[in-house]
């Protein structure tokens, strides 16, 4: 019974501790989405390998996109004139951080961790993009890369800026930040909180430290787990904090913070197909080296007291309930309500989608495709857009739960749908 109490208390306390910063981060994410002038941005991703990689990394650090969601974005940038090096830089820097995860890292793990994350992501993105840009220049004699994507302008809408005045954009920002974006990461945030609570309740304090593994071995073991695992930048935070609480070296926990969100098996498969094996190697090597170097800096160079911070919640359940302030408690309740709404809404939308599919199948030509690496509302919007741009398609119904897209119309070629979605950076096949 004591273990059950520890689990639920740790879960609730961690949620409340993160909630104020997450809510602020969701707000910033919505503002970035609504007010960031994407068409203008596209023009700044060409030029020299170092310059374009730096600009891409600078843009990528605050963007709230996961390792799957950044793929269609980066492909759209590439099609609008970005160099291959800047594309790789964006792919590396973006999923490792984001305004929401930076703030949540500060709330749970302290200011040094919160500062280290964007710095390492920024440098790693620059280095990886710069190396890839130089390699492409040597191989192709230009900076445009050699991604084999059909340049049919119908696949992407160049006019991607949000329309409307300030009030319209602000309402769009609220919807995106607290509905769409939160809905995307709700599942993985919940998974991270549950696993963190389980670690806190089941694993004795200093258990990992008692194994007496050298820090570098801990880092390598973390990489083996983190590289194929899908975890968002925010969902990785409670896990990393719990790892430290049971004795993991802070440098090894930092490796998890960086490598976990930046990679996963689906992303690796897509990048290998679209960008090629050499670019994939540059991408993975940059992330691994950047994460490990950051971990080694924390372990051997920087003052250890910087990374000994824990919010009181993570002193292995040594907190009393009254230590949670009213702001944290109210924010926790609000965040829990938003997460619950996200799950309920997904269920309702899934029911509506299946009803609409059944109705359309009776009157129109339909085809259903499986999209293996579709994970978020950004993916949903991209796939709907490119599908509707195929001649003859009148309706595109995306179901994130089943990872399928059903297209309906009077007359269309299913191969054109496959071609359009693959050009957007997804792995698709007939369901």
PDB file of N, CA and C in Angstrom, residues 305-387:
ATOM      1  N   UNK A 305      28.052  21.038  -8.075  1.00  0.00           N
ATOM      2  CA  UNK A 305      26.913  21.576  -7.329  1.00  0.00           C
ATOM      3  C   UNK A 305      25.879  22.232  -8.246  1.00  0.00           C
ATOM      4  N   UNK A 306      26.283  22.613  -9.461  1.00  0.00           N
ATOM      5  CA  UNK A 306      25.323  23.187 -10.406  1.00  0.00           C
ATOM      6  C   UNK A 306      24.225  22.195 -10.768  1.00  0.00           C
ATOM      7  N   UNK A 307      24.579  20.913 -10.797  1.00  0.00           N
ATOM      8  CA  UNK A 307      23.671  19.892 -11.294  1.00  0.00           C
ATOM      9  C   UNK A 307      23.170  18.980 -10.176  1.00  0.00           C
ATOM     10  N   UNK A 308      23.303  19.450  -8.944  1.00  0.00           N
ATOM     11  CA  UNK A 308      22.793  18.700  -7.800  1.00  0.00           C
ATOM     12  C   UNK A 308      21.418  19.188  -7.386  1.00  0.00           C
ATOM     13  N   UNK A 309      20.909  20.189  -8.146  1.00  0.00           N
ATOM     14  CA  UNK A 309      19.601  20.766  -7.802  1.00  0.00           C
ATOM     15  C   UNK A 309      18.485  19.762  -8.037  1.00  0.00           C
ATOM     16  N   UNK A 310      17.562  19.725  -7.087  1.00  0.00           N
ATOM     17  CA  UNK A 310      16.292  19.051  -7.308  1.00  0.00           C
ATOM     18  C   UNK A 310      15.194  19.935  -6.745  1.00  0.00           C
ATOM     19  N   UNK A 311      14.102  20.025  -7.460  1.00  0.00           N
ATOM     20  CA  UNK A 311      12.949  20.641  -6.821  1.00  0.00           C
ATOM     21  C   UNK A 311      12.603  19.730  -5.652  1.00  0.00           C
ATOM     22  N   UNK A 312      12.013  20.243  -4.578  1.00  0.00           N
ATOM     23  CA  UNK A 312      11.749  19.417  -3.402  1.00  0.00           C
ATOM     24  C   UNK A 312      10.999  18.146  -3.716  1.00  0.00           C
ATOM     25  N   UNK A 313      10.230  18.156  -4.795  1.00  0.00           N
ATOM     26  CA  UNK A 313       9.420  16.999  -5.149  1.00  0.00           C
ATOM     27  C   UNK A 313      10.274  15.773  -5.419  1.00  0.00           C
ATOM     28  N   UNK A 314      11.498  15.994  -5.863  1.00  0.00           N
ATOM     29  CA  UNK A 314      12.287  14.857  -6.311  1.00  0.00           C
ATOM     30  C   UNK A 314      13.288  14.362  -5.275  1.00  0.00           C
ATOM     31  N   UNK A 315      13.112  14.795  -4.029  1.00  0.00           N
ATOM     32  CA  UNK A 315      13.947  14.256  -2.955  1.00  0.00           C
ATOM     33  C   UNK A 315      13.384  12.921  -2.516  1.00  0.00           C
ATOM     34  N   UNK A 316      13.044  12.098  -3.458  1.00  0.00           N
ATOM     35  CA  UNK A 316      12.530  10.750  -3.240  1.00  0.00           C
ATOM     36  C   UNK A 316      11.378  10.740  -2.258  1.00  0.00           C
ATOM     37  N   UNK A 317      10.371  11.551  -2.586  1.00  0.00           N
ATOM     38  CA  UNK A 317       9.143  11.604  -1.807  1.00  0.00           C
ATOM     39  C   UNK A 317       9.317  12.164  -0.401  1.00  0.00           C
ATOM     40  N   UNK A 318      10.321  13.052  -0.207  1.00  0.00           N
ATOM     41  CA  UNK A 318      10.508  13.630   1.115  1.00  0.00           C
ATOM     42  C   UNK A 318       9.676  14.885   1.310  1.00  0.00           C
ATOM     43  N   UNK A 319       8.884  15.253   0.322  1.00  0.00           N
ATOM     44  CA  UNK A 319       8.072  16.461   0.389  1.00  0.00           C
ATOM     45  C   UNK A 319       6.754  16.198   1.123  1.00  0.00           C
ATOM     46  N   UNK A 320       6.277  17.191   1.810  1.00  0.00           N
ATOM     47  CA  UNK A 320       4.948  17.140   2.402  1.00  0.00           C
ATOM     48  C   UNK A 320       3.973  17.863   1.463  1.00  0.00           C
ATOM     49  N   UNK A 321       2.737  17.497   1.512  1.00  0.00           N
ATOM     50  CA  UNK A 321       1.753  18.028   0.570  1.00  0.00           C
ATOM     51  C   UNK A 321       1.645  19.540   0.653  1.00  0.00           C
ATOM     52  N   UNK A 322       1.795  20.104   1.895  1.00  0.00           N
ATOM     53  CA  UNK A 322       1.615  21.538   2.022  1.00  0.00           C
ATOM     54  C   UNK A 322       2.734  22.330   1.360  1.00  0.00           C
ATOM     55  N   UNK A 323       3.832  21.658   0.954  1.00  0.00           N
ATOM     56  CA  UNK A 323       4.909  22.369   0.285  1.00  0.00           C
ATOM     57  C   UNK A 323       4.521  22.781  -1.133  1.00  0.00           C
ATOM     58  N   UNK A 324       3.480  22.179  -1.680  1.00  0.00           N
ATOM     59  CA  UNK A 324       2.993  22.592  -2.994  1.00  0.00           C
ATOM     60  C   UNK A 324       2.212  23.889  -2.829  1.00  0.00           C
ATOM     61  N   UNK A 325       2.675  24.943  -3.465  1.00  0.00           N
ATOM     62  CA  UNK A 325       2.013  26.234  -3.355  1.00  0.00           C
ATOM     63  C   UNK A 325       0.715  26.267  -4.131  1.00  0.00           C
ATOM     64  N   UNK A 326      -0.098  27.299  -3.913  1.00  0.00           N
ATOM     65  CA  UNK A 326      -1.385  27.386  -4.616  1.00  0.00           C
ATOM     66  C   UNK A 326      -1.241  27.509  -6.125  1.00  0.00           C
ATOM     67  N   UNK A 327      -0.189  28.221  -6.589  1.00  0.00           N
ATOM     68  CA  UNK A 327       0.011  28.367  -8.033  1.00  0.00           C
ATOM     69  C   UNK A 327       0.271  27.007  -8.663  1.00  0.00           C
ATOM     70  N   UNK A 328       1.166  26.214  -8.036  1.00  0.00           N
ATOM     71  CA  UNK A 328       1.479  24.874  -8.556  1.00  0.00           C
ATOM     72  C   UNK A 328       0.252  23.977  -8.516  1.00  0.00           C
ATOM     73  N   UNK A 329      -0.507  24.042  -7.428  1.00  0.00           N
ATOM     74  CA  UNK A 329      -1.686  23.184  -7.289  1.00  0.00           C
ATOM     75  C   UNK A 329      -2.748  23.519  -8.333  1.00  0.00           C
ATOM     76  N   UNK A 330      -3.066  24.812  -8.461  1.00  0.00           N
ATOM     77  CA  UNK A 330      -4.078  25.233  -9.443  1.00  0.00           C
ATOM     78  C   UNK A 330      -3.612  24.914 -10.862  1.00  0.00           C
ATOM     79  N   UNK A 331      -2.325  25.181 -11.142  1.00  0.00           N
ATOM     80  CA  UNK A 331      -1.785  24.883 -12.476  1.00  0.00           C
ATOM     81  C   UNK A 331      -1.841  23.385 -12.756  1.00  0.00           C
ATOM     82  N   UNK A 332      -1.541  22.581 -11.727  1.00  0.00           N
ATOM     83  CA  UNK A 332      -1.600  21.133 -11.894  1.00  0.00           C
ATOM     84  C   UNK A 332      -2.999  20.649 -12.214  1.00  0.00           C
ATOM     85  N   UNK A 333      -3.991  21.202 -11.505  1.00  0.00           N
ATOM     86  CA  UNK A 333      -5.386  20.837 -11.770  1.00  0.00           C
ATOM     87  C   UNK A 333      -5.783  21.242 -13.187  1.00  0.00           C
ATOM     88  N   UNK A 334      -5.395  22.466 -13.596  1.00  0.00           N
ATOM     89  CA  UNK A 334      -5.710  22.940 -14.944  1.00  0.00           C
ATOM     90  C   UNK A 334      -5.047  22.074 -16.005  1.00  0.00           C
ATOM     91  N   UNK A 335      -3.767  21.741 -15.801  1.00  0.00           N
ATOM     92  CA  UNK A 335      -3.059  20.910 -16.780  1.00  0.00           C
ATOM     93  C   UNK A 335      -3.675  19.518 -16.845  1.00  0.00           C
ATOM     94  N   UNK A 336      -4.032  18.952 -15.690  1.00  0.00           N
ATOM     95  CA  UNK A 336      -4.675  17.634 -15.684  1.00  0.00           C
ATOM     96  C   UNK A 336      -5.989  17.673 -16.455  1.00  0.00           C
ATOM     97  N   UNK A 337      -6.750  18.767 -16.278  1.00  0.00           N
ATOM     98  CA  UNK A 337      -8.018  18.901 -17.000  1.00  0.00           C
ATOM     99  C   UNK A 337      -7.784  19.004 -18.510  1.00  0.00           C
ATOM    100  N   UNK A 338      -6.757  19.761 -18.909  1.00  0.00           N
ATOM    101  CA  UNK A 338      -6.447  19.898 -20.333  1.00  0.00           C
ATOM    102  C   UNK A 338      -6.002  18.569 -20.937  1.00  0.00           C
ATOM    103  N   UNK A 339      -5.205  17.807 -20.177  1.00  0.00           N
ATOM    104  CA  UNK A 339      -4.763  16.494 -20.656  1.00  0.00           C
ATOM    105  C   UNK A 339      -5.958  15.557 -20.791  1.00  0.00           C
ATOM    106  N   UNK A 340      -6.837  15.551 -19.784  1.00  0.00           N
ATOM    107  CA  UNK A 340      -8.029  14.702 -19.854  1.00  0.00           C
ATOM    108  C   UNK A 340      -8.896  15.084 -21.050  1.00  0.00           C
ATOM    109  N   UNK A 341      -9.062  16.400 -21.261  1.00  0.00           N
ATOM    110  CA  UNK A 341      -9.848  16.867 -22.411  1.00  0.00           C
ATOM    111  C   UNK A 341      -9.215  16.411 -23.720  1.00  0.00           C
ATOM    112  N   UNK A 342      -7.876  16.436 -23.788  1.00  0.00           N
ATOM    113  CA  UNK A 342      -7.173  16.014 -25.007  1.00  0.00           C
ATOM    114  C   UNK A 342      -7.477  14.563 -25.338  1.00  0.00           C
ATOM    115  N   UNK A 343      -7.487  13.702 -24.321  1.00  0.00           N
ATOM    116  CA  UNK A 343      -7.786  12.286 -24.558  1.00  0.00           C
ATOM    117  C   UNK A 343      -9.251  12.082 -24.935  1.00  0.00           C
ATOM    118  N   UNK A 344     -10.142  12.775 -24.240  1.00  0.00           N
ATOM    119  CA  UNK A 344     -11.571  12.654 -24.558  1.00  0.00           C
ATOM    120  C   UNK A 344     -11.849  13.167 -25.973  1.00  0.00           C
ATOM    121  N   UNK A 345     -11.231  14.295 -26.318  1.00  0.00           N
ATOM    122  CA  UNK A 345     -11.433  14.872 -27.641  1.00  0.00           C
ATOM    123  C   UNK A 345     -10.918  13.945 -28.739  1.00  0.00           C
ATOM    124  N   UNK A 346      -9.765  13.316 -28.495  1.00  0.00           N
ATOM    125  CA  UNK A 346      -9.234  12.379 -29.491  1.00  0.00           C
ATOM    126  C   UNK A 346     -10.197  11.215 -29.706  1.00  0.00           C
ATOM    127  N   UNK A 347     -10.797  10.739 -28.622  1.00  0.00           N
ATOM    128  CA  UNK A 347     -11.753   9.629 -28.748  1.00  0.00           C
ATOM    129  C   UNK A 347     -12.975  10.066 -29.550  1.00  0.00           C
ATOM    130  N   UNK A 348     -13.505  11.263 -29.234  1.00  0.00           N
ATOM    131  CA  UNK A 348     -14.679  11.774 -29.949  1.00  0.00           C
ATOM    132  C   UNK A 348     -14.365  11.990 -31.430  1.00  0.00           C
ATOM    133  N   UNK A 349     -13.198  12.601 -31.704  1.00  0.00           N
ATOM    134  CA  UNK A 349     -12.811  12.851 -33.089  1.00  0.00           C
ATOM    135  C   UNK A 349     -12.618  11.553 -33.860  1.00  0.00           C
ATOM    136  N   UNK A 350     -12.082  10.543 -33.186  1.00  0.00           N
ATOM    137  CA  UNK A 350     -11.883   9.246 -33.839  1.00  0.00           C
ATOM    138  C   UNK A 350     -13.232   8.635 -34.229  1.00  0.00           C
ATOM    139  N   UNK A 351     -14.224   8.760 -33.354  1.00  0.00           N
ATOM    140  CA  UNK A 351     -15.568   8.253 -33.674  1.00  0.00           C
ATOM    141  C   UNK A 351     -16.160   9.001 -34.869  1.00  0.00           C
ATOM    142  N   UNK A 352     -15.986  10.328 -34.901  1.00  0.00           N
ATOM    143  CA  UNK A 352     -16.498  11.136 -36.009  1.00  0.00           C
ATOM    144  C   UNK A 352     -15.811  10.765 -37.319  1.00  0.00           C
ATOM    145  N   UNK A 353     -14.490  10.541 -37.233  1.00  0.00           N
ATOM    146  CA  UNK A 353     -13.720  10.191 -38.429  1.00  0.00           C
ATOM    147  C   UNK A 353     -14.221   8.889 -39.031  1.00  0.00           C
ATOM    148  N   UNK A 354     -14.443   7.889 -38.181  1.00  0.00           N
ATOM    149  CA  UNK A 354     -14.883   6.594 -38.700  1.00  0.00           C
ATOM    150  C   UNK A 354     -16.299   6.669 -39.277  1.00  0.00           C
ATOM    151  N   UNK A 355     -17.152   7.500 -38.675  1.00  0.00           N
ATOM    152  CA  UNK A 355     -18.499   7.680 -39.235  1.00  0.00           C
ATOM    153  C   UNK A 355     -18.421   8.361 -40.597  1.00  0.00           C
ATOM    154  N   UNK A 356     -17.603   9.395 -40.690  1.00  0.00           N
ATOM    155  CA  UNK A 356     -17.457  10.111 -41.952  1.00  0.00           C
ATOM    156  C   UNK A 356     -16.882   9.199 -43.036  1.00  0.00           C
ATOM    157  N   UNK A 357     -15.932   8.335 -42.647  1.00  0.00           N
ATOM    158  CA  UNK A 357     -15.356   7.385 -43.601  1.00  0.00           C
ATOM    159  C   UNK A 357     -16.422   6.449 -44.133  1.00  0.00           C
ATOM    160  N   UNK A 358     -17.273   5.935 -43.248  1.00  0.00           N
ATOM    161  CA  UNK A 358     -18.326   5.004 -43.681  1.00  0.00           C
ATOM    162  C   UNK A 358     -19.307   5.691 -44.627  1.00  0.00           C
ATOM    163  N   UNK A 359     -19.661   6.945 -44.316  1.00  0.00           N
ATOM    164  CA  UNK A 359     -20.597   7.680 -45.176  1.00  0.00           C
ATOM    165  C   UNK A 359     -20.004   7.943 -46.558  1.00  0.00           C
ATOM    166  N   UNK A 360     -18.740   8.351 -46.615  1.00  0.00           N
ATOM    167  CA  UNK A 360     -18.110   8.673 -47.900  1.00  0.00           C
ATOM    168  C   UNK A 360     -17.898   7.440 -48.765  1.00  0.00           C
ATOM    169  N   UNK A 361     -17.628   6.309 -48.120  1.00  0.00           N
ATOM    170  CA  UNK A 361     -17.362   5.084 -48.880  1.00  0.00           C
ATOM    171  C   UNK A 361     -18.579   4.632 -49.682  1.00  0.00           C
ATOM    172  N   UNK A 362     -19.754   5.077 -49.262  1.00  0.00           N
ATOM    173  CA  UNK A 362     -20.967   4.652 -49.954  1.00  0.00           C
ATOM    174  C   UNK A 362     -21.224   5.444 -51.231  1.00  0.00           C
ATOM    175  N   UNK A 363     -20.631   6.629 -51.359  1.00  0.00           N
ATOM    176  CA  UNK A 363     -20.953   7.499 -52.500  1.00  0.00           C
ATOM    177  C   UNK A 363     -19.745   7.887 -53.353  1.00  0.00           C
ATOM    178  N   UNK A 364     -18.518   7.681 -52.870  1.00  0.00           N
ATOM    179  CA  UNK A 364     -17.341   8.146 -53.581  1.00  0.00           C
ATOM    180  C   UNK A 364     -16.275   7.058 -53.667  1.00  0.00           C
ATOM    181  N   UNK A 365     -15.345   7.290 -54.605  1.00  0.00           N
ATOM    182  CA  UNK A 365     -14.149   6.444 -54.646  1.00  0.00           C
ATOM    183  C   UNK A 365     -13.311   6.743 -53.408  1.00  0.00           C
ATOM    184  N   UNK A 366     -12.879   5.709 -52.722  1.00  0.00           N
ATOM    185  CA  UNK A 366     -12.078   5.897 -51.509  1.00  0.00           C
ATOM    186  C   UNK A 366     -10.848   4.999 -51.534  1.00  0.00           C
ATOM    187  N   UNK A 367      -9.849   5.407 -50.791  1.00  0.00           N
ATOM    188  CA  UNK A 367      -8.645   4.593 -50.611  1.00  0.00           C
ATOM    189  C   UNK A 367      -8.050   4.940 -49.241  1.00  0.00           C
ATOM    190  N   UNK A 368      -7.615   3.930 -48.535  1.00  0.00           N
ATOM    191  CA  UNK A 368      -7.034   4.129 -47.199  1.00  0.00           C
ATOM    192  C   UNK A 368      -5.579   3.703 -47.217  1.00  0.00           C
ATOM    193  N   UNK A 369      -4.740   4.543 -46.599  1.00  0.00           N
ATOM    194  CA  UNK A 369      -3.300   4.293 -46.566  1.00  0.00           C
ATOM    195  C   UNK A 369      -2.806   4.325 -45.122  1.00  0.00           C
ATOM    196  N   UNK A 370      -1.806   3.536 -44.860  1.00  0.00           N
ATOM    197  CA  UNK A 370      -1.150   3.512 -43.551  1.00  0.00           C
ATOM    198  C   UNK A 370       0.081   4.416 -43.615  1.00  0.00           C
ATOM    199  N   UNK A 371       0.190   5.340 -42.673  1.00  0.00           N
ATOM    200  CA  UNK A 371       1.335   6.256 -42.614  1.00  0.00           C
ATOM    201  C   UNK A 371       2.095   5.953 -41.325  1.00  0.00           C
ATOM    202  N   UNK A 372       3.210   5.260 -41.446  1.00  0.00           N
ATOM    203  CA  UNK A 372       3.890   4.699 -40.278  1.00  0.00           C
ATOM    204  C   UNK A 372       4.425   5.758 -39.317  1.00  0.00           C
ATOM    205  N   UNK A 373       4.941   6.864 -39.831  1.00  0.00           N
ATOM    206  CA  UNK A 373       5.607   7.839 -38.968  1.00  0.00           C
ATOM    207  C   UNK A 373       4.789   9.107 -38.764  1.00  0.00           C
ATOM    208  N   UNK A 374       3.466   8.954 -38.736  1.00  0.00           N
ATOM    209  CA  UNK A 374       2.568  10.081 -38.466  1.00  0.00           C
ATOM    210  C   UNK A 374       2.234  10.076 -36.979  1.00  0.00           C
ATOM    211  N   UNK A 375       2.581  11.183 -36.264  1.00  0.00           N
ATOM    212  CA  UNK A 375       2.446  11.161 -34.810  1.00  0.00           C
ATOM    213  C   UNK A 375       1.675  12.344 -34.219  1.00  0.00           C
ATOM    214  N   UNK A 376       1.537  13.462 -34.935  1.00  0.00           N
ATOM    215  CA  UNK A 376       1.034  14.673 -34.276  1.00  0.00           C
ATOM    216  C   UNK A 376       0.111  15.457 -35.203  1.00  0.00           C
ATOM    217  N   UNK A 377      -0.467  16.542 -34.661  1.00  0.00           N
ATOM    218  CA  UNK A 377      -1.379  17.350 -35.451  1.00  0.00           C
ATOM    219  C   UNK A 377      -0.666  18.055 -36.599  1.00  0.00           C
ATOM    220  N   UNK A 378       0.641  18.312 -36.429  1.00  0.00           N
ATOM    221  CA  UNK A 378       1.425  18.886 -37.525  1.00  0.00           C
ATOM    222  C   UNK A 378       1.479  17.889 -38.690  1.00  0.00           C
ATOM    223  N   UNK A 379       1.713  16.625 -38.361  1.00  0.00           N
ATOM    224  CA  UNK A 379       1.695  15.586 -39.399  1.00  0.00           C
ATOM    225  C   UNK A 379       0.316  15.515 -40.050  1.00  0.00           C
ATOM    226  N   UNK A 380      -0.729  15.556 -39.230  1.00  0.00           N
ATOM    227  CA  UNK A 380      -2.101  15.479 -39.735  1.00  0.00           C
ATOM    228  C   UNK A 380      -2.384  16.606 -40.725  1.00  0.00           C
ATOM    229  N   UNK A 381      -2.013  17.842 -40.340  1.00  0.00           N
ATOM    230  CA  UNK A 381      -2.270  18.984 -41.209  1.00  0.00           C
ATOM    231  C   UNK A 381      -1.499  18.879 -42.522  1.00  0.00           C
ATOM    232  N   UNK A 382      -0.246  18.418 -42.440  1.00  0.00           N
ATOM    233  CA  UNK A 382       0.583  18.286 -43.644  1.00  0.00           C
ATOM    234  C   UNK A 382       0.000  17.256 -44.597  1.00  0.00           C
ATOM    235  N   UNK A 383      -0.388  16.101 -44.056  1.00  0.00           N
ATOM    236  CA  UNK A 383      -0.900  15.019 -44.895  1.00  0.00           C
ATOM    237  C   UNK A 383      -2.246  15.400 -45.508  1.00  0.00           C
ATOM    238  N   UNK A 384      -3.087  16.063 -44.748  1.00  0.00           N
ATOM    239  CA  UNK A 384      -4.354  16.538 -45.314  1.00  0.00           C
ATOM    240  C   UNK A 384      -4.106  17.506 -46.460  1.00  0.00           C
ATOM    241  N   UNK A 385      -3.140  18.425 -46.269  1.00  0.00           N
ATOM    242  CA  UNK A 385      -2.862  19.435 -47.284  1.00  0.00           C
ATOM    243  C   UNK A 385      -2.361  18.809 -48.583  1.00  0.00           C
ATOM    244  N   UNK A 386      -1.362  17.946 -48.471  1.00  0.00           N
ATOM    245  CA  UNK A 386      -0.790  17.381 -49.690  1.00  0.00           C
ATOM    246  C   UNK A 386      -1.761  16.418 -50.367  1.00  0.00           C
ATOM    247  N   UNK A 387      -2.604  15.743 -49.581  1.00  0.00           N
ATOM    248  CA  UNK A 387      -3.585  14.830 -50.170  1.00  0.00           C
ATOM    249  C   UNK A 387      -4.643  15.599 -50.953  1.00  0.00           C
TER     250      UNK A 387
END
